[in-house]
PDB file of C-alpha atoms in Angstrom:
ATOM      1  CA  MET A   1      14.243  -8.713 -16.513  1.00 92.00           C
ATOM      2  CA  LYS A   2      11.739  -6.450 -15.154  1.00 96.00           C
ATOM      3  CA  GLU A   3       8.257  -7.615 -15.933  1.00 97.00           C
ATOM      4  CA  GLN A   4       5.325  -4.964 -15.303  1.00 98.00           C
ATOM      5  CA  ILE A   5       2.396  -5.503 -13.135  1.00 98.00           C
ATOM      6  CA  CYS A   6      -0.775  -4.204 -14.135  1.00 97.00           C
ATOM      7  CA  THR A   7      -4.384  -4.435 -12.954  1.00 97.00           C
ATOM      8  CA  ASP A   8      -7.505  -2.458 -13.413  1.00 96.00           C
ATOM      9  CA  LYS A   9      -8.666  -3.586 -10.068  1.00 97.00           C
ATOM     10  CA  ALA A  10      -6.372  -1.068  -8.349  1.00 98.00           C
ATOM     11  CA  PRO A  11      -5.902   2.549  -9.348  1.00 97.00           C
ATOM     12  CA  GLN A  12      -4.132   3.440 -12.550  1.00 95.00           C
ATOM     13  CA  PRO A  13      -0.899   5.219 -12.087  1.00 95.00           C
ATOM     14  CA  ALA A  14      -1.131   9.142 -12.221  1.00 90.00           C
ATOM     15  CA  GLY A  15       2.235   9.691 -14.038  1.00 94.00           C
ATOM     16  CA  PRO A  16       4.980   7.603 -15.757  1.00 97.00           C
ATOM     17  CA  TYR A  17       5.158   4.889 -13.437  1.00 97.00           C
ATOM     18  CA  SER A  18       4.080   1.319 -12.750  1.00 97.00           C
ATOM     19  CA  GLN A  19       1.642  -0.091 -10.373  1.00 98.00           C
ATOM     20  CA  GLY A  20       4.224  -2.612  -9.901  1.00 98.00           C
ATOM     21  CA  LEU A  21       7.324  -4.407 -11.177  1.00 98.00           C
ATOM     22  CA  ARG A  22       8.522  -8.019 -10.666  1.00 98.00           C
ATOM     23  CA  VAL A  23      12.273  -8.433 -10.786  1.00 98.00           C
ATOM     24  CA  GLY A  24      13.282 -12.185 -10.263  1.00 96.00           C
ATOM     25  CA  ASN A  25      11.507 -13.081  -6.886  1.00 97.00           C
ATOM     26  CA  ARG A  26      10.962  -9.583  -5.815  1.00 98.00           C
ATOM     27  CA  ILE A  27       7.788  -7.511  -6.315  1.00 98.00           C
ATOM     28  CA  TYR A  28       7.943  -3.716  -5.828  1.00 98.00           C
ATOM     29  CA  VAL A  29       4.693  -2.121  -5.518  1.00 98.00           C
ATOM     30  CA  ALA A  30       4.321   1.765  -6.144  1.00 98.00           C
ATOM     31  CA  GLY A  31       3.110   4.126  -3.646  1.00 98.00           C
ATOM     32  CA  GLN A  32      -0.469   3.412  -3.381  1.00 98.00           C
ATOM     33  CA  GLY A  33      -3.015   6.302  -2.084  1.00 98.00           C
ATOM     34  CA  PRO A  34      -6.620   5.719  -0.924  1.00 98.00           C
ATOM     35  CA  ILE A  35      -8.391   5.791  -4.183  1.00 98.00           C
ATOM     36  CA  ASN A  36     -11.096   3.634  -4.617  1.00 98.00           C
ATOM     37  CA  PRO A  37     -10.501   1.971  -8.269  1.00 97.00           C
ATOM     38  CA  GLN A  38     -14.132   1.570  -8.905  1.00 96.00           C
ATOM     39  CA  THR A  39     -14.830   5.268  -8.824  1.00 96.00           C
ATOM     40  CA  GLY A  40     -11.543   6.686  -9.172  1.00 95.00           C
ATOM     41  CA  ARG A  41     -11.918   8.887  -6.177  1.00 96.00           C
ATOM     42  CA  VAL A  42     -10.859   9.111  -2.429  1.00 97.00           C
ATOM     43  CA  GLU A  43     -14.049   8.367  -0.627  1.00 97.00           C
ATOM     44  CA  ALA A  44     -12.778   7.791   3.082  1.00 97.00           C
ATOM     45  CA  THR A  45     -12.183  10.975   4.797  1.00 97.00           C
ATOM     46  CA  ASP A  46     -10.696   9.548   8.033  1.00 98.00           C
ATOM     47  CA  ILE A  47      -7.243   7.783   8.387  1.00 98.00           C
ATOM     48  CA  ALA A  48      -8.708   4.330   9.323  1.00 98.00           C
ATOM     49  CA  GLY A  49     -10.906   4.137   5.864  1.00 98.00           C
ATOM     50  CA  GLN A  50      -8.132   5.622   3.980  1.00 98.00           C
ATOM     51  CA  THR A  51      -5.723   3.098   5.332  1.00 98.00           C
ATOM     52  CA  HIS A  52      -7.921   0.106   4.438  1.00 98.00           C
ATOM     53  CA  GLN A  53      -8.431   1.437   0.909  1.00 98.00           C
ATOM     54  CA  VAL A  54      -4.468   1.834   0.484  1.00 98.00           C
ATOM     55  CA  LEU A  55      -3.792  -1.903   1.880  1.00 98.00           C
ATOM     56  CA  LYS A  56      -6.470  -3.345  -0.421  1.00 98.00           C
ATOM     57  CA  ASN A  57      -5.001  -1.583  -3.455  1.00 98.00           C
ATOM     58  CA  ILE A  58      -1.641  -3.053  -2.597  1.00 98.00           C
ATOM     59  CA  GLN A  59      -3.070  -6.488  -1.780  1.00 98.00           C
ATOM     60  CA  THR A  60      -4.783  -6.374  -5.222  1.00 98.00           C
ATOM     61  CA  ILE A  61      -1.743  -5.510  -6.970  1.00 98.00           C
ATOM     62  CA  LEU A  62       0.459  -8.171  -5.353  1.00 98.00           C
ATOM     63  CA  GLN A  63      -2.193 -10.848  -5.990  1.00 98.00           C
ATOM     64  CA  GLU A  64      -2.134 -10.007  -9.698  1.00 97.00           C
ATOM     65  CA  ALA A  65       1.684 -10.832  -9.453  1.00 97.00           C
ATOM     66  CA  GLY A  66       0.857 -14.164  -7.688  1.00 97.00           C
ATOM     67  CA  ALA A  67       1.918 -12.905  -4.193  1.00 98.00           C
ATOM     68  CA  SER A  68      -0.100 -11.755  -1.029  1.00 98.00           C
ATOM     69  CA  LEU A  69       0.402  -9.471   1.960  1.00 98.00           C
ATOM     70  CA  LYS A  70       2.190 -12.325   3.630  1.00 98.00           C
ATOM     71  CA  ASP A  71       5.162 -11.838   1.192  1.00 98.00           C
ATOM     72  CA  VAL A  72       5.635  -8.330   1.986  1.00 98.00           C
ATOM     73  CA  VAL A  73       9.227  -7.809   3.686  1.00 98.00           C
ATOM     74  CA  LYS A  74       9.224  -3.962   3.581  1.00 98.00           C
ATOM     75  CA  ALA A  75       6.822  -1.045   3.834  1.00 98.00           C
ATOM     76  CA  THR A  76       7.224   2.699   3.680  1.00 98.00           C
ATOM     77  CA  VAL A  77       4.595   4.700   4.909  1.00 98.00           C
ATOM     78  CA  HIS A  78       3.747   8.203   4.561  1.00 98.00           C
ATOM     79  CA  LEU A  79       1.433   9.917   6.936  1.00 98.00           C
ATOM     80  CA  SER A  80      -0.016  13.621   6.155  1.00 98.00           C
ATOM     81  CA  ASP A  81       0.534  14.032  10.024  1.00 98.00           C
ATOM     82  CA  LEU A  82       2.299  11.784  12.462  1.00 98.00           C
ATOM     83  CA  LYS A  83      -0.804  12.384  14.843  1.00 98.00           C
ATOM     84  CA  TYR A  84      -2.314   9.740  12.887  1.00 98.00           C
ATOM     85  CA  PHE A  85       0.265   6.905  13.574  1.00 98.00           C
ATOM     86  CA  ASP A  86      -1.665   5.106  16.398  1.00 98.00           C
ATOM     87  CA  GLU A  87      -4.931   4.740  14.474  1.00 98.00           C
ATOM     88  CA  PHE A  88      -3.189   3.949  11.367  1.00 98.00           C
ATOM     89  CA  ASN A  89      -1.085   1.386  13.178  1.00 98.00           C
ATOM     90  CA  LYS A  90      -4.512  -0.280  14.499  1.00 98.00           C
ATOM     91  CA  VAL A  91      -5.674  -0.949  10.877  1.00 98.00           C
ATOM     92  CA  TYR A  92      -2.150  -1.760   9.648  1.00 98.00           C
ATOM     93  CA  MET A  93      -2.141  -4.709  12.119  1.00 97.00           C
ATOM     94  CA  GLN A  94      -5.239  -6.316  10.742  1.00 98.00           C
ATOM     95  CA  TYR A  95      -3.492  -6.895   7.218  1.00 98.00           C
ATOM     96  CA  PHE A  96      -0.154  -8.322   8.579  1.00 98.00           C
ATOM     97  CA  GLU A  97       0.973 -10.992  10.681  1.00 94.00           C
ATOM     98  CA  GLN A  98       4.268 -11.808  12.618  1.00 96.00           C
ATOM     99  CA  PRO A  99       6.801 -11.752  11.588  1.00 97.00           C
ATOM    100  CA  TYR A 100       5.815  -8.100  10.398  1.00 97.00           C
ATOM    101  CA  PRO A 101       7.406  -6.554   7.535  1.00 98.00           C
ATOM    102  CA  VAL A 102      10.261  -4.104   8.467  1.00 98.00           C
ATOM    103  CA  ARG A 103       8.920  -0.536   7.975  1.00 98.00           C
ATOM    104  CA  THR A 104       9.465   3.041   7.781  1.00 98.00           C
ATOM    105  CA  THR A 105       6.906   5.666   8.751  1.00 98.00           C
ATOM    106  CA  VAL A 106       7.256   9.190   7.961  1.00 98.00           C
ATOM    107  CA  GLY A 107       5.252  12.476   8.028  1.00 98.00           C
ATOM    108  CA  SER A 108       4.963  13.770   4.399  1.00 98.00           C
ATOM    109  CA  GLN A 109       3.170  16.467   2.610  1.00 97.00           C
ATOM    110  CA  LEU A 110       0.282  14.601   0.471  1.00 97.00           C
ATOM    111  CA  ASN A 111      -1.825  16.094  -1.857  1.00 93.00           C
ATOM    112  CA  GLY A 112      -5.250  15.841  -0.285  1.00 95.00           C
ATOM    113  CA  ILE A 113      -4.823  12.439   1.251  1.00 98.00           C
ATOM    114  CA  LEU A 114      -3.721  11.206   4.681  1.00 98.00           C
ATOM    115  CA  VAL A 115      -1.734   8.129   3.679  1.00 98.00           C
ATOM    116  CA  GLU A 116       0.369   6.473   1.173  1.00 98.00           C
ATOM    117  CA  ILE A 117       2.113   3.444   1.241  1.00 98.00           C
ATOM    118  CA  ASP A 118       4.625   1.213  -0.877  1.00 98.00           C
ATOM    119  CA  VAL A 119       5.817  -2.263  -0.304  1.00 98.00           C
ATOM    120  CA  ILE A 120       8.367  -4.668  -1.393  1.00 98.00           C
ATOM    121  CA  ALA A 121       7.407  -8.545  -1.325  1.00 98.00           C
ATOM    122  CA  GLU A 122       9.724 -11.543  -1.719  1.00 98.00           C
ATOM    123  CA  ILE A 123       8.092 -14.803  -3.336  1.00 95.00           C
TER     124      ILE A 123
END
């Protein structure tokens, strides 16, 4: 019933988890950080640049499953510091349209990155 989603156009998992799973009409995308899949490194040092990279990584995994950001119904966002919320939101709004996905945003301890996002999409 679970179908693994895997693409070399997005960062490879750093542990025992899948980039994404498709279960029926639902797609779960694992938490994505701001790693550029071409270099394997975090290149952006600011929240805007890192948010763009994270959302591009998510977009790529969704496309591999035949979906898009328009299909996202739920997002969970982890920010290394909630002081980045407004600047993060400006970038986030460029990728999603109304009705926006439901979202939870929390401050989290992140290892050397400013943002991580996971999503659930329904197709």
